[in-house]
Amino acid sequence: MAPMTATSALTVGFDLDMTLIDSRPGIRACWQELSARTGTYVDADLVVTRLGPPLTEEMANWFPPREIAAMAALYREIYPQFAVAGTLAMPGAHDAVEAVRAAGGRAIVVTAKWEPNARLHIEHLGLRPAAVIGDLWAAQKAQALREHGASVYVGDHVGDVRGARAAGAFSVAVATGPCSAAELTEAGADVVLDDLTRFGEWFAAYEGRPPARA
């Protein structure tokens, strides 16, 4: 069987926070508002250095267990007002999505972010993925990647590498989030790029190779 090429109907998954979007300014503002409304101290500058895991995991650092569900709901409620407008596209994000589309493939977003808010970012920044799937973290992402037939998954966190490997997808990591290139490599990424500005060049040369490590 001939190898799949980038011009085939290839599906590529992308993470959202710190992969396609720089959500730090907006998330910082949202946490600051949450802190002001609840009277609970939150170091928003620290929060934005460790984006990636689910919201409830971060909430556990600031609120007692009995309050986490309510605080997460409040955060998600105020998020559109405080977090969306301040969020920027990462360098190369639009070009990366369009590179997949231009090659006849499908670009999808698979993220741990609450899906309605993830969609707001996509719409605000004019990104054009074929699908947006939220509320999935690390190995959980494999479910959506398999359902959509994704052969490649691009992310900035070691959790994204775990998701790609669990799905049997080629893991492309970008060193633009909280994890260093060395950490991403150690986690099992098949290739590590400095950022998405190099994705188009890499994708043009990609030949549908299976992951180096099953």
PDB file of N, CA and C in Angstrom, residues 45-149:
ATOM      1  N   ASP A  45      -0.939  35.298  37.892  1.00  0.00           N
ATOM      2  CA  ASP A  45       0.301  35.194  37.108  1.00  0.00           C
ATOM      3  C   ASP A  45       0.878  33.788  37.189  1.00  0.00           C
ATOM      4  N   LEU A  46       0.737  33.152  38.340  1.00  0.00           N
ATOM      5  CA  LEU A  46       1.193  31.767  38.477  1.00  0.00           C
ATOM      6  C   LEU A  46       0.291  30.825  37.688  1.00  0.00           C
ATOM      7  N   VAL A  47      -1.001  31.048  37.749  1.00  0.00           N
ATOM      8  CA  VAL A  47      -1.962  30.193  37.050  1.00  0.00           C
ATOM      9  C   VAL A  47      -1.613  30.073  35.574  1.00  0.00           C
ATOM     10  N   VAL A  48      -1.295  31.196  34.942  1.00  0.00           N
ATOM     11  CA  VAL A  48      -1.098  31.168  33.487  1.00  0.00           C
ATOM     12  C   VAL A  48       0.244  30.575  33.081  1.00  0.00           C
ATOM     13  N   THR A  49       1.077  30.201  34.051  1.00  0.00           N
ATOM     14  CA  THR A  49       2.328  29.515  33.699  1.00  0.00           C
ATOM     15  C   THR A  49       2.131  28.015  33.595  1.00  0.00           C
ATOM     16  N   ARG A  50       0.944  27.519  33.930  1.00  0.00           N
ATOM     17  CA  ARG A  50       0.730  26.067  33.933  1.00  0.00           C
ATOM     18  C   ARG A  50      -0.588  25.694  33.268  1.00  0.00           C
ATOM     19  N   LEU A  51      -0.892  26.352  32.165  1.00  0.00           N
ATOM     20  CA  LEU A  51      -2.110  26.052  31.427  1.00  0.00           C
ATOM     21  C   LEU A  51      -1.993  24.687  30.755  1.00  0.00           C
ATOM     22  N   GLY A  52      -3.131  24.034  30.627  1.00  0.00           N
ATOM     23  CA  GLY A  52      -3.171  22.722  29.970  1.00  0.00           C
ATOM     24  C   GLY A  52      -4.143  21.787  30.646  1.00  0.00           C
ATOM     25  N   PRO A  53      -3.907  21.453  31.930  1.00  0.00           N
ATOM     26  CA  PRO A  53      -4.815  20.535  32.626  1.00  0.00           C
ATOM     27  C   PRO A  53      -6.211  21.130  32.797  1.00  0.00           C
ATOM     28  N   PRO A  54      -7.184  20.306  33.159  1.00  0.00           N
ATOM     29  CA  PRO A  54      -8.557  20.782  33.325  1.00  0.00           C
ATOM     30  C   PRO A  54      -8.678  21.882  34.372  1.00  0.00           C
ATOM     31  N   LEU A  55      -9.670  22.729  34.191  1.00  0.00           N
ATOM     32  CA  LEU A  55      -9.920  23.849  35.094  1.00  0.00           C
ATOM     33  C   LEU A  55     -10.040  23.407  36.547  1.00  0.00           C
ATOM     34  N   THR A  56     -10.729  22.297  36.783  1.00  0.00           N
ATOM     35  CA  THR A  56     -10.949  21.867  38.163  1.00  0.00           C
ATOM     36  C   THR A  56      -9.650  21.532  38.881  1.00  0.00           C
ATOM     37  N   GLU A  57      -8.639  21.109  38.142  1.00  0.00           N
ATOM     38  CA  GLU A  57      -7.346  20.828  38.781  1.00  0.00           C
ATOM     39  C   GLU A  57      -6.709  22.114  39.292  1.00  0.00           C
ATOM     40  N   GLU A  58      -6.806  23.185  38.509  1.00  0.00           N
ATOM     41  CA  GLU A  58      -6.281  24.473  38.962  1.00  0.00           C
ATOM     42  C   GLU A  58      -7.123  25.037  40.098  1.00  0.00           C
ATOM     43  N   MET A  59      -8.433  24.868  40.014  1.00  0.00           N
ATOM     44  CA  MET A  59      -9.322  25.349  41.071  1.00  0.00           C
ATOM     45  C   MET A  59      -8.941  24.756  42.429  1.00  0.00           C
ATOM     46  N   ALA A  60      -8.486  23.511  42.431  1.00  0.00           N
ATOM     47  CA  ALA A  60      -8.153  22.824  43.676  1.00  0.00           C
ATOM     48  C   ALA A  60      -6.996  23.498  44.414  1.00  0.00           C
ATOM     49  N   ASN A  61      -6.233  24.318  43.721  1.00  0.00           N
ATOM     50  CA  ASN A  61      -5.125  25.025  44.365  1.00  0.00           C
ATOM     51  C   ASN A  61      -5.594  26.245  45.154  1.00  0.00           C
ATOM     52  N   TRP A  62      -6.836  26.670  44.928  1.00  0.00           N
ATOM     53  CA  TRP A  62      -7.308  27.934  45.511  1.00  0.00           C
ATOM     54  C   TRP A  62      -8.601  27.814  46.313  1.00  0.00           C
ATOM     55  N   PHE A  63      -9.375  26.776  46.043  1.00  0.00           N
ATOM     56  CA  PHE A  63     -10.667  26.640  46.702  1.00  0.00           C
ATOM     57  C   PHE A  63     -10.790  25.260  47.346  1.00  0.00           C
ATOM     58  N   PRO A  64     -11.532  25.155  48.462  1.00  0.00           N
ATOM     59  CA  PRO A  64     -11.746  23.835  49.080  1.00  0.00           C
ATOM     60  C   PRO A  64     -12.585  22.954  48.166  1.00  0.00           C
ATOM     61  N   PRO A  65     -12.471  21.647  48.324  1.00  0.00           N
ATOM     62  CA  PRO A  65     -13.165  20.714  47.422  1.00  0.00           C
ATOM     63  C   PRO A  65     -14.659  20.967  47.278  1.00  0.00           C
ATOM     64  N   ARG A  66     -15.321  21.338  48.361  1.00  0.00           N
ATOM     65  CA  ARG A  66     -16.776  21.524  48.294  1.00  0.00           C
ATOM     66  C   ARG A  66     -17.182  22.721  47.429  1.00  0.00           C
ATOM     67  N   GLU A  67     -16.233  23.623  47.129  1.00  0.00           N
ATOM     68  CA  GLU A  67     -16.548  24.830  46.367  1.00  0.00           C
ATOM     69  C   GLU A  67     -16.123  24.742  44.899  1.00  0.00           C
ATOM     70  N   ILE A  68     -15.375  23.727  44.549  1.00  0.00           N
ATOM     71  CA  ILE A  68     -14.760  23.690  43.217  1.00  0.00           C
ATOM     72  C   ILE A  68     -15.799  23.691  42.106  1.00  0.00           C
ATOM     73  N   ALA A  69     -16.831  22.886  42.223  1.00  0.00           N
ATOM     74  CA  ALA A  69     -17.829  22.815  41.150  1.00  0.00           C
ATOM     75  C   ALA A  69     -18.502  24.160  40.943  1.00  0.00           C
ATOM     76  N   ALA A  70     -18.860  24.837  42.029  1.00  0.00           N
ATOM     77  CA  ALA A  70     -19.526  26.144  41.922  1.00  0.00           C
ATOM     78  C   ALA A  70     -18.578  27.195  41.358  1.00  0.00           C
ATOM     79  N   MET A  71     -17.324  27.164  41.787  1.00  0.00           N
ATOM     80  CA  MET A  71     -16.355  28.150  41.297  1.00  0.00           C
ATOM     81  C   MET A  71     -16.035  27.921  39.817  1.00  0.00           C
ATOM     82  N   ALA A  72     -15.964  26.666  39.406  1.00  0.00           N
ATOM     83  CA  ALA A  72     -15.727  26.369  37.991  1.00  0.00           C
ATOM     84  C   ALA A  72     -16.898  26.877  37.143  1.00  0.00           C
ATOM     85  N   ALA A  73     -18.111  26.700  37.661  1.00  0.00           N
ATOM     86  CA  ALA A  73     -19.288  27.183  36.935  1.00  0.00           C
ATOM     87  C   ALA A  73     -19.270  28.702  36.823  1.00  0.00           C
ATOM     88  N   LEU A  74     -18.897  29.388  37.898  1.00  0.00           N
ATOM     89  CA  LEU A  74     -18.823  30.847  37.860  1.00  0.00           C
ATOM     90  C   LEU A  74     -17.736  31.307  36.892  1.00  0.00           C
ATOM     91  N   TYR A  75     -16.597  30.654  36.945  1.00  0.00           N
ATOM     92  CA  TYR A  75     -15.492  30.996  36.036  1.00  0.00           C
ATOM     93  C   TYR A  75     -15.941  30.879  34.579  1.00  0.00           C
ATOM     94  N   ARG A  76     -16.604  29.785  34.258  1.00  0.00           N
ATOM     95  CA  ARG A  76     -17.049  29.582  32.877  1.00  0.00           C
ATOM     96  C   ARG A  76     -18.111  30.596  32.478  1.00  0.00           C
ATOM     97  N   GLU A  77     -18.915  31.031  33.446  1.00  0.00           N
ATOM     98  CA  GLU A  77     -19.950  32.026  33.168  1.00  0.00           C
ATOM     99  C   GLU A  77     -19.348  33.383  32.820  1.00  0.00           C
ATOM    100  N   ILE A  78     -18.306  33.790  33.548  1.00  0.00           N
ATOM    101  CA  ILE A  78     -17.713  35.105  33.308  1.00  0.00           C
ATOM    102  C   ILE A  78     -16.640  35.075  32.223  1.00  0.00           C
ATOM    103  N   TYR A  79     -16.229  33.884  31.827  1.00  0.00           N
ATOM    104  CA  TYR A  79     -15.139  33.728  30.856  1.00  0.00           C
ATOM    105  C   TYR A  79     -15.373  34.492  29.553  1.00  0.00           C
ATOM    106  N   PRO A  80     -16.558  34.395  28.938  1.00  0.00           N
ATOM    107  CA  PRO A  80     -16.735  35.113  27.663  1.00  0.00           C
ATOM    108  C   PRO A  80     -16.494  36.615  27.783  1.00  0.00           C
ATOM    109  N   GLN A  81     -16.866  37.208  28.908  1.00  0.00           N
ATOM    110  CA  GLN A  81     -16.703  38.648  29.080  1.00  0.00           C
ATOM    111  C   GLN A  81     -15.261  39.053  29.313  1.00  0.00           C
ATOM    112  N   PHE A  82     -14.523  38.246  30.040  1.00  0.00           N
ATOM    113  CA  PHE A  82     -13.191  38.657  30.488  1.00  0.00           C
ATOM    114  C   PHE A  82     -12.029  37.983  29.759  1.00  0.00           C
ATOM    115  N   ALA A  83     -12.259  36.847  29.113  1.00  0.00           N
ATOM    116  CA  ALA A  83     -11.124  36.081  28.587  1.00  0.00           C
ATOM    117  C   ALA A  83     -11.014  36.058  27.075  1.00  0.00           C
ATOM    118  N   VAL A  84     -12.101  36.259  26.360  1.00  0.00           N
ATOM    119  CA  VAL A  84     -12.068  36.018  24.913  1.00  0.00           C
ATOM    120  C   VAL A  84     -11.372  37.149  24.163  1.00  0.00           C
ATOM    121  N   ALA A  85     -11.760  38.384  24.429  1.00  0.00           N
ATOM    122  CA  ALA A  85     -11.219  39.507  23.656  1.00  0.00           C
ATOM    123  C   ALA A  85      -9.716  39.678  23.851  1.00  0.00           C
ATOM    124  N   GLY A  86      -9.200  39.306  25.020  1.00  0.00           N
ATOM    125  CA  GLY A  86      -7.779  39.491  25.292  1.00  0.00           C
ATOM    126  C   GLY A  86      -6.887  38.374  24.792  1.00  0.00           C
ATOM    127  N   THR A  87      -7.481  37.367  24.195  1.00  0.00           N
ATOM    128  CA  THR A  87      -6.710  36.214  23.726  1.00  0.00           C
ATOM    129  C   THR A  87      -6.234  36.407  22.297  1.00  0.00           C
ATOM    130  N   LEU A  88      -5.010  36.014  22.022  1.00  0.00           N
ATOM    131  CA  LEU A  88      -4.384  36.204  20.721  1.00  0.00           C
ATOM    132  C   LEU A  88      -4.120  34.854  20.061  1.00  0.00           C
ATOM    133  N   ALA A  89      -4.042  34.853  18.747  1.00  0.00           N
ATOM    134  CA  ALA A  89      -3.600  33.659  18.032  1.00  0.00           C
ATOM    135  C   ALA A  89      -2.094  33.505  18.208  1.00  0.00           C
ATOM    136  N   MET A  90      -1.638  32.300  18.386  1.00  0.00           N
ATOM    137  CA  MET A  90      -0.204  32.057  18.454  1.00  0.00           C
ATOM    138  C   MET A  90       0.411  32.272  17.074  1.00  0.00           C
ATOM    139  N   PRO A  91       1.668  32.698  17.012  1.00  0.00           N
ATOM    140  CA  PRO A  91       2.323  32.851  15.722  1.00  0.00           C
ATOM    141  C   PRO A  91       2.246  31.561  14.904  1.00  0.00           C
ATOM    142  N   GLY A  92       1.770  31.685  13.681  1.00  0.00           N
ATOM    143  CA  GLY A  92       1.677  30.530  12.792  1.00  0.00           C
ATOM    144  C   GLY A  92       0.406  29.731  12.922  1.00  0.00           C
ATOM    145  N   ALA A  93      -0.491  30.108  13.850  1.00  0.00           N
ATOM    146  CA  ALA A  93      -1.690  29.308  14.096  1.00  0.00           C
ATOM    147  C   ALA A  93      -2.602  29.257  12.875  1.00  0.00           C
ATOM    148  N   HIS A  94      -2.922  30.413  12.311  1.00  0.00           N
ATOM    149  CA  HIS A  94      -3.801  30.431  11.143  1.00  0.00           C
ATOM    150  C   HIS A  94      -3.176  29.663   9.977  1.00  0.00           C
ATOM    151  N   ASP A  95      -1.879  29.884   9.771  1.00  0.00           N
ATOM    152  CA  ASP A  95      -1.203  29.216   8.654  1.00  0.00           C
ATOM    153  C   ASP A  95      -1.170  27.704   8.853  1.00  0.00           C
ATOM    154  N   ALA A  96      -1.046  27.246  10.108  1.00  0.00           N
ATOM    155  CA  ALA A  96      -1.000  25.805  10.367  1.00  0.00           C
ATOM    156  C   ALA A  96      -2.327  25.149  10.023  1.00  0.00           C
ATOM    157  N   VAL A  97      -3.429  25.764  10.466  1.00  0.00           N
ATOM    158  CA  VAL A  97      -4.751  25.227  10.151  1.00  0.00           C
ATOM    159  C   VAL A  97      -4.987  25.253   8.645  1.00  0.00           C
ATOM    160  N   GLU A  98      -4.609  26.347   8.010  1.00  0.00           N
ATOM    161  CA  GLU A  98      -4.830  26.471   6.567  1.00  0.00           C
ATOM    162  C   GLU A  98      -3.936  25.529   5.774  1.00  0.00           C
ATOM    163  N   ALA A  99      -2.754  25.194   6.304  1.00  0.00           N
ATOM    164  CA  ALA A  99      -1.876  24.249   5.611  1.00  0.00           C
ATOM    165  C   ALA A  99      -2.540  22.892   5.488  1.00  0.00           C
ATOM    166  N   VAL A 100      -3.238  22.488   6.542  1.00  0.00           N
ATOM    167  CA  VAL A 100      -3.950  21.214   6.500  1.00  0.00           C
ATOM    168  C   VAL A 100      -5.103  21.291   5.512  1.00  0.00           C
ATOM    169  N   ARG A 101      -5.866  22.371   5.571  1.00  0.00           N
ATOM    170  CA  ARG A 101      -6.995  22.545   4.663  1.00  0.00           C
ATOM    171  C   ARG A 101      -6.529  22.609   3.211  1.00  0.00           C
ATOM    172  N   ALA A 102      -5.442  23.342   2.963  1.00  0.00           N
ATOM    173  CA  ALA A 102      -4.949  23.512   1.595  1.00  0.00           C
ATOM    174  C   ALA A 102      -4.467  22.200   1.002  1.00  0.00           C
ATOM    175  N   ALA A 103      -4.045  21.278   1.868  1.00  0.00           N
ATOM    176  CA  ALA A 103      -3.584  19.969   1.405  1.00  0.00           C
ATOM    177  C   ALA A 103      -4.736  18.990   1.237  1.00  0.00           C
ATOM    178  N   GLY A 104      -5.961  19.473   1.441  1.00  0.00           N
ATOM    179  CA  GLY A 104      -7.119  18.608   1.300  1.00  0.00           C
ATOM    180  C   GLY A 104      -7.458  17.825   2.552  1.00  0.00           C
ATOM    181  N   GLY A 105      -6.808  18.174   3.667  1.00  0.00           N
ATOM    182  CA  GLY A 105      -7.051  17.486   4.926  1.00  0.00           C
ATOM    183  C   GLY A 105      -8.063  18.210   5.782  1.00  0.00           C
ATOM    184  N   ARG A 106      -8.280  17.666   6.982  1.00  0.00           N
ATOM    185  CA  ARG A 106      -9.203  18.246   7.948  1.00  0.00           C
ATOM    186  C   ARG A 106      -8.420  18.610   9.195  1.00  0.00           C
ATOM    187  N   ALA A 107      -8.587  19.831   9.664  1.00  0.00           N
ATOM    188  CA  ALA A 107      -8.004  20.259  10.929  1.00  0.00           C
ATOM    189  C   ALA A 107      -9.108  20.292  11.976  1.00  0.00           C
ATOM    190  N   ILE A 108      -8.861  19.663  13.117  1.00  0.00           N
ATOM    191  CA  ILE A 108      -9.823  19.680  14.210  1.00  0.00           C
ATOM    192  C   ILE A 108      -9.124  20.184  15.468  1.00  0.00           C
ATOM    193  N   VAL A 109      -9.900  20.691  16.405  1.00  0.00           N
ATOM    194  CA  VAL A 109      -9.373  21.138  17.692  1.00  0.00           C
ATOM    195  C   VAL A 109      -9.888  20.198  18.770  1.00  0.00           C
ATOM    196  N   VAL A 110      -8.971  19.667  19.569  1.00  0.00           N
ATOM    197  CA  VAL A 110      -9.323  18.803  20.695  1.00  0.00           C
ATOM    198  C   VAL A 110      -8.647  19.397  21.926  1.00  0.00           C
ATOM    199  N   THR A 111      -9.439  19.833  22.897  1.00  0.00           N
ATOM    200  CA  THR A 111      -8.924  20.630  24.002  1.00  0.00           C
ATOM    201  C   THR A 111      -9.560  20.234  25.324  1.00  0.00           C
ATOM    202  N   ALA A 112      -8.871  20.545  26.404  1.00  0.00           N
ATOM    203  CA  ALA A 112      -9.435  20.340  27.737  1.00  0.00           C
ATOM    204  C   ALA A 112     -10.384  21.466  28.117  1.00  0.00           C
ATOM    205  N   LYS A 113     -10.360  22.551  27.371  1.00  0.00           N
ATOM    206  CA  LYS A 113     -11.218  23.694  27.692  1.00  0.00           C
ATOM    207  C   LYS A 113     -12.678  23.338  27.496  1.00  0.00           C
ATOM    208  N   TRP A 114     -13.543  23.932  28.328  1.00  0.00           N
ATOM    209  CA  TRP A 114     -14.985  23.772  28.176  1.00  0.00           C
ATOM    210  C   TRP A 114     -15.374  24.159  26.758  1.00  0.00           C
ATOM    211  N   GLU A 115     -16.051  23.244  26.074  1.00  0.00           N
ATOM    212  CA  GLU A 115     -16.254  23.401  24.631  1.00  0.00           C
ATOM    213  C   GLU A 115     -16.930  24.709  24.212  1.00  0.00           C
ATOM    214  N   PRO A 116     -17.990  25.181  24.887  1.00  0.00           N
ATOM    215  CA  PRO A 116     -18.591  26.455  24.457  1.00  0.00           C
ATOM    216  C   PRO A 116     -17.597  27.621  24.455  1.00  0.00           C
ATOM    217  N   ASN A 117     -16.724  27.682  25.464  1.00  0.00           N
ATOM    218  CA  ASN A 117     -15.736  28.757  25.491  1.00  0.00           C
ATOM    219  C   ASN A 117     -14.633  28.544  24.466  1.00  0.00           C
ATOM    220  N   ALA A 118     -14.278  27.294  24.201  1.00  0.00           N
ATOM    221  CA  ALA A 118     -13.307  27.011  23.142  1.00  0.00           C
ATOM    222  C   ALA A 118     -13.834  27.512  21.802  1.00  0.00           C
ATOM    223  N   ARG A 119     -15.109  27.281  21.553  1.00  0.00           N
ATOM    224  CA  ARG A 119     -15.707  27.731  20.293  1.00  0.00           C
ATOM    225  C   ARG A 119     -15.706  29.259  20.183  1.00  0.00           C
ATOM    226  N   LEU A 120     -15.880  29.949  21.300  1.00  0.00           N
ATOM    227  CA  LEU A 120     -15.840  31.413  21.275  1.00  0.00           C
ATOM    228  C   LEU A 120     -14.469  31.905  20.820  1.00  0.00           C
ATOM    229  N   HIS A 121     -13.412  31.263  21.294  1.00  0.00           N
ATOM    230  CA  HIS A 121     -12.057  31.649  20.861  1.00  0.00           C
ATOM    231  C   HIS A 121     -11.877  31.414  19.357  1.00  0.00           C
ATOM    232  N   ILE A 122     -12.328  30.276  18.888  1.00  0.00           N
ATOM    233  CA  ILE A 122     -12.185  29.935  17.479  1.00  0.00           C
ATOM    234  C   ILE A 122     -12.893  30.971  16.615  1.00  0.00           C
ATOM    235  N   GLU A 123     -14.115  31.311  16.996  1.00  0.00           N
ATOM    236  CA  GLU A 123     -14.890  32.287  16.229  1.00  0.00           C
ATOM    237  C   GLU A 123     -14.260  33.674  16.294  1.00  0.00           C
ATOM    238  N   HIS A 124     -13.829  34.078  17.484  1.00  0.00           N
ATOM    239  CA  HIS A 124     -13.260  35.418  17.657  1.00  0.00           C
ATOM    240  C   HIS A 124     -11.997  35.606  16.827  1.00  0.00           C
ATOM    241  N   LEU A 125     -11.181  34.569  16.741  1.00  0.00           N
ATOM    242  CA  LEU A 125      -9.900  34.682  16.045  1.00  0.00           C
ATOM    243  C   LEU A 125      -9.974  34.267  14.578  1.00  0.00           C
ATOM    244  N   GLY A 126     -11.152  33.813  14.136  1.00  0.00           N
ATOM    245  CA  GLY A 126     -11.306  33.466  12.724  1.00  0.00           C
ATOM    246  C   GLY A 126     -10.553  32.219  12.304  1.00  0.00           C
ATOM    247  N   LEU A 127     -10.290  31.333  13.240  1.00  0.00           N
ATOM    248  CA  LEU A 127      -9.709  30.037  12.875  1.00  0.00           C
ATOM    249  C   LEU A 127     -10.821  29.184  12.271  1.00  0.00           C
ATOM    250  N   ARG A 128     -10.465  28.239  11.429  1.00  0.00           N
ATOM    251  CA  ARG A 128     -11.500  27.510  10.702  1.00  0.00           C
ATOM    252  C   ARG A 128     -11.298  25.993  10.762  1.00  0.00           C
ATOM    253  N   PRO A 129     -11.316  25.423  11.950  1.00  0.00           N
ATOM    254  CA  PRO A 129     -11.224  23.955  12.024  1.00  0.00           C
ATOM    255  C   PRO A 129     -12.520  23.312  11.572  1.00  0.00           C
ATOM    256  N   ALA A 130     -12.440  22.063  11.203  1.00  0.00           N
ATOM    257  CA  ALA A 130     -13.629  21.321  10.776  1.00  0.00           C
ATOM    258  C   ALA A 130     -14.484  20.909  11.964  1.00  0.00           C
ATOM    259  N   ALA A 131     -13.883  20.814  13.151  1.00  0.00           N
ATOM    260  CA  ALA A 131     -14.618  20.422  14.342  1.00  0.00           C
ATOM    261  C   ALA A 131     -13.876  20.935  15.568  1.00  0.00           C
ATOM    262  N   VAL A 132     -14.629  21.166  16.639  1.00  0.00           N
ATOM    263  CA  VAL A 132     -14.061  21.565  17.925  1.00  0.00           C
ATOM    264  C   VAL A 132     -14.627  20.635  18.982  1.00  0.00           C
ATOM    265  N   ILE A 133     -13.748  19.933  19.696  1.00  0.00           N
ATOM    266  CA  ILE A 133     -14.162  19.000  20.737  1.00  0.00           C
ATOM    267  C   ILE A 133     -13.482  19.410  22.029  1.00  0.00           C
ATOM    268  N   GLY A 134     -14.275  19.677  23.069  1.00  0.00           N
ATOM    269  CA  GLY A 134     -13.733  20.138  24.331  1.00  0.00           C
ATOM    270  C   GLY A 134     -13.881  19.142  25.451  1.00  0.00           C
ATOM    271  N   ASP A 135     -13.413  19.558  26.637  1.00  0.00           N
ATOM    272  CA  ASP A 135     -13.584  18.794  27.873  1.00  0.00           C
ATOM    273  C   ASP A 135     -12.814  17.473  27.877  1.00  0.00           C
ATOM    274  N   LEU A 136     -11.711  17.399  27.135  1.00  0.00           N
ATOM    275  CA  LEU A 136     -10.902  16.177  27.108  1.00  0.00           C
ATOM    276  C   LEU A 136      -9.455  16.531  27.442  1.00  0.00           C
ATOM    277  N   TRP A 137      -8.852  15.737  28.330  1.00  0.00           N
ATOM    278  CA  TRP A 137      -7.499  16.027  28.778  1.00  0.00           C
ATOM    279  C   TRP A 137      -6.625  14.783  28.674  1.00  0.00           C
ATOM    280  N   ALA A 138      -5.403  14.990  28.214  1.00  0.00           N
ATOM    281  CA  ALA A 138      -4.385  13.937  28.148  1.00  0.00           C
ATOM    282  C   ALA A 138      -4.916  12.722  27.382  1.00  0.00           C
ATOM    283  N   ALA A 139      -4.857  11.530  27.978  1.00  0.00           N
ATOM    284  CA  ALA A 139      -5.243  10.319  27.256  1.00  0.00           C
ATOM    285  C   ALA A 139      -6.714  10.329  26.841  1.00  0.00           C
ATOM    286  N   GLN A 140      -7.544  11.127  27.533  1.00  0.00           N
ATOM    287  CA  GLN A 140      -8.952  11.234  27.137  1.00  0.00           C
ATOM    288  C   GLN A 140      -9.093  11.760  25.710  1.00  0.00           C
ATOM    289  N   LYS A 141      -8.131  12.536  25.266  1.00  0.00           N
ATOM    290  CA  LYS A 141      -8.205  13.120  23.924  1.00  0.00           C
ATOM    291  C   LYS A 141      -8.188  12.052  22.838  1.00  0.00           C
ATOM    292  N   ALA A 142      -7.672  10.889  23.177  1.00  0.00           N
ATOM    293  CA  ALA A 142      -7.609   9.804  22.195  1.00  0.00           C
ATOM    294  C   ALA A 142      -8.992   9.437  21.680  1.00  0.00           C
ATOM    295  N   GLN A 143     -10.003   9.563  22.529  1.00  0.00           N
ATOM    296  CA  GLN A 143     -11.367   9.232  22.115  1.00  0.00           C
ATOM    297  C   GLN A 143     -11.788  10.063  20.905  1.00  0.00           C
ATOM    298  N   ALA A 144     -11.619  11.381  20.997  1.00  0.00           N
ATOM    299  CA  ALA A 144     -12.016  12.254  19.890  1.00  0.00           C
ATOM    300  C   ALA A 144     -11.092  12.078  18.693  1.00  0.00           C
ATOM    301  N   LEU A 145      -9.804  11.889  18.946  1.00  0.00           N
ATOM    302  CA  LEU A 145      -8.864  11.718  17.841  1.00  0.00           C
ATOM    303  C   LEU A 145      -9.201  10.472  17.032  1.00  0.00           C
ATOM    304  N   ARG A 146      -9.555   9.401  17.722  1.00  0.00           N
ATOM    305  CA  ARG A 146      -9.941   8.186  17.007  1.00  0.00           C
ATOM    306  C   ARG A 146     -11.260   8.378  16.255  1.00  0.00           C
ATOM    307  N   GLU A 147     -12.230   8.978  16.916  1.00  0.00           N
ATOM    308  CA  GLU A 147     -13.543   9.167  16.289  1.00  0.00           C
ATOM    309  C   GLU A 147     -13.440   9.969  14.994  1.00  0.00           C
ATOM    310  N   HIS A 148     -12.520  10.924  14.962  1.00  0.00           N
ATOM    311  CA  HIS A 148     -12.360  11.765  13.775  1.00  0.00           C
ATOM    312  C   HIS A 148     -11.265  11.269  12.840  1.00  0.00           C
ATOM    313  N   GLY A 149     -10.657  10.139  13.176  1.00  0.00           N
ATOM    314  CA  GLY A 149      -9.634   9.562  12.316  1.00  0.00           C
ATOM    315  C   GLY A 149      -8.366  10.390  12.218  1.00  0.00           C
TER     316      GLY A 149
END
